Amino acid sequence: MLFALLVHGGPGGVASSLAALRFAETLLAEGHAISRVFFHGDGAAHGNAMLVTPPTETDLPARWQSLARQHGVELLACVGSATRRGVLDAREAARQGLPVSSLREGFELAGLGQLVDAALRCDRLVSFGG
Amino acid sequence: MQASRRVLVICRNSAGAGTRAREALDIALAFGAFDQPVSLLFSGDGVWNLVAGQSGEATRSMERLLGALPDYGIEPLLADAESLAVRGILTEQLLPGCRLLDRDAVASLVDANELFFSA
């Protein structure tokens, strides 16, 4: 079955965000496919390259990156949510006159149209933290 | 893009409490912009967004945004009647274009939709 995931919660010790990652890892282990993970609201902070997870906690952004590398899962952070939280790719940073990009490798910024597209193409859209 | 799916967005937070109310509306607007049939239900503290004439930056901006929803085919504004009653909000305080739903009507609304978003 083809899944798309929507993550509303932030990466810092939010139970629903950990559940989203574990759900995704289990789906792939069980032979399902994930087309796209859309990070919205506080979830967009998963794409922050400057975020450092304490060693006692699960490094959610790193685990998502590894999932994306191994399985070709698309990681999209909502551009509106991301910029509000200081997560900008090089293009957005230049547009805002800011000196550096802060988007984590493996993540892309995208508009909500990409969420609409994923929701209409997948068999199941599952939300976490909404 | 594939065939339409009926979408229900549930707004459960007030605009004054952070960005979640706005995020719920943004999702509704995105589906509306792509000509998907969208219902928007205000429930819990989300019903505060329907009270007309509030001051405050976030709430004024929310009221303007709600006024634009019919342009995206999103109307009426659906309000959970129980959430209003619990908070002592009267029908005459609400923005124009609201429709109150009792518990059974909310259940029917959920039954009638296929994709759900809540924020």
CSV table of C-alpha atoms in Angstrom, one decimal, chain B residues 29 32 66-75:
chain,number,residue,atom,x,y,z
B,29,LEU,CA,-7.2,26.8,1.7
B,32,GLY,CA,-9.8,24.6,-1.8
B,66,LEU,CA,-12.3,33.5,7.4
B,67,GLY,CA,-14.0,36.2,5.3
B,68,ALA,CA,-12.0,35.0,2.3
B,69,LEU,CA,-13.0,31.3,2.6
B,70,PRO,CA,-16.0,31.5,0.3
B,71,ASP,CA,-13.7,32.5,-2.5
B,72,TYR,CA,-12.1,29.1,-2.1
B,73,GLY,CA,-15.5,27.4,-2.1
B,74,ILE,CA,-15.3,26.8,1.7
B,75,GLU,CA,-18.7,27.7,3.3
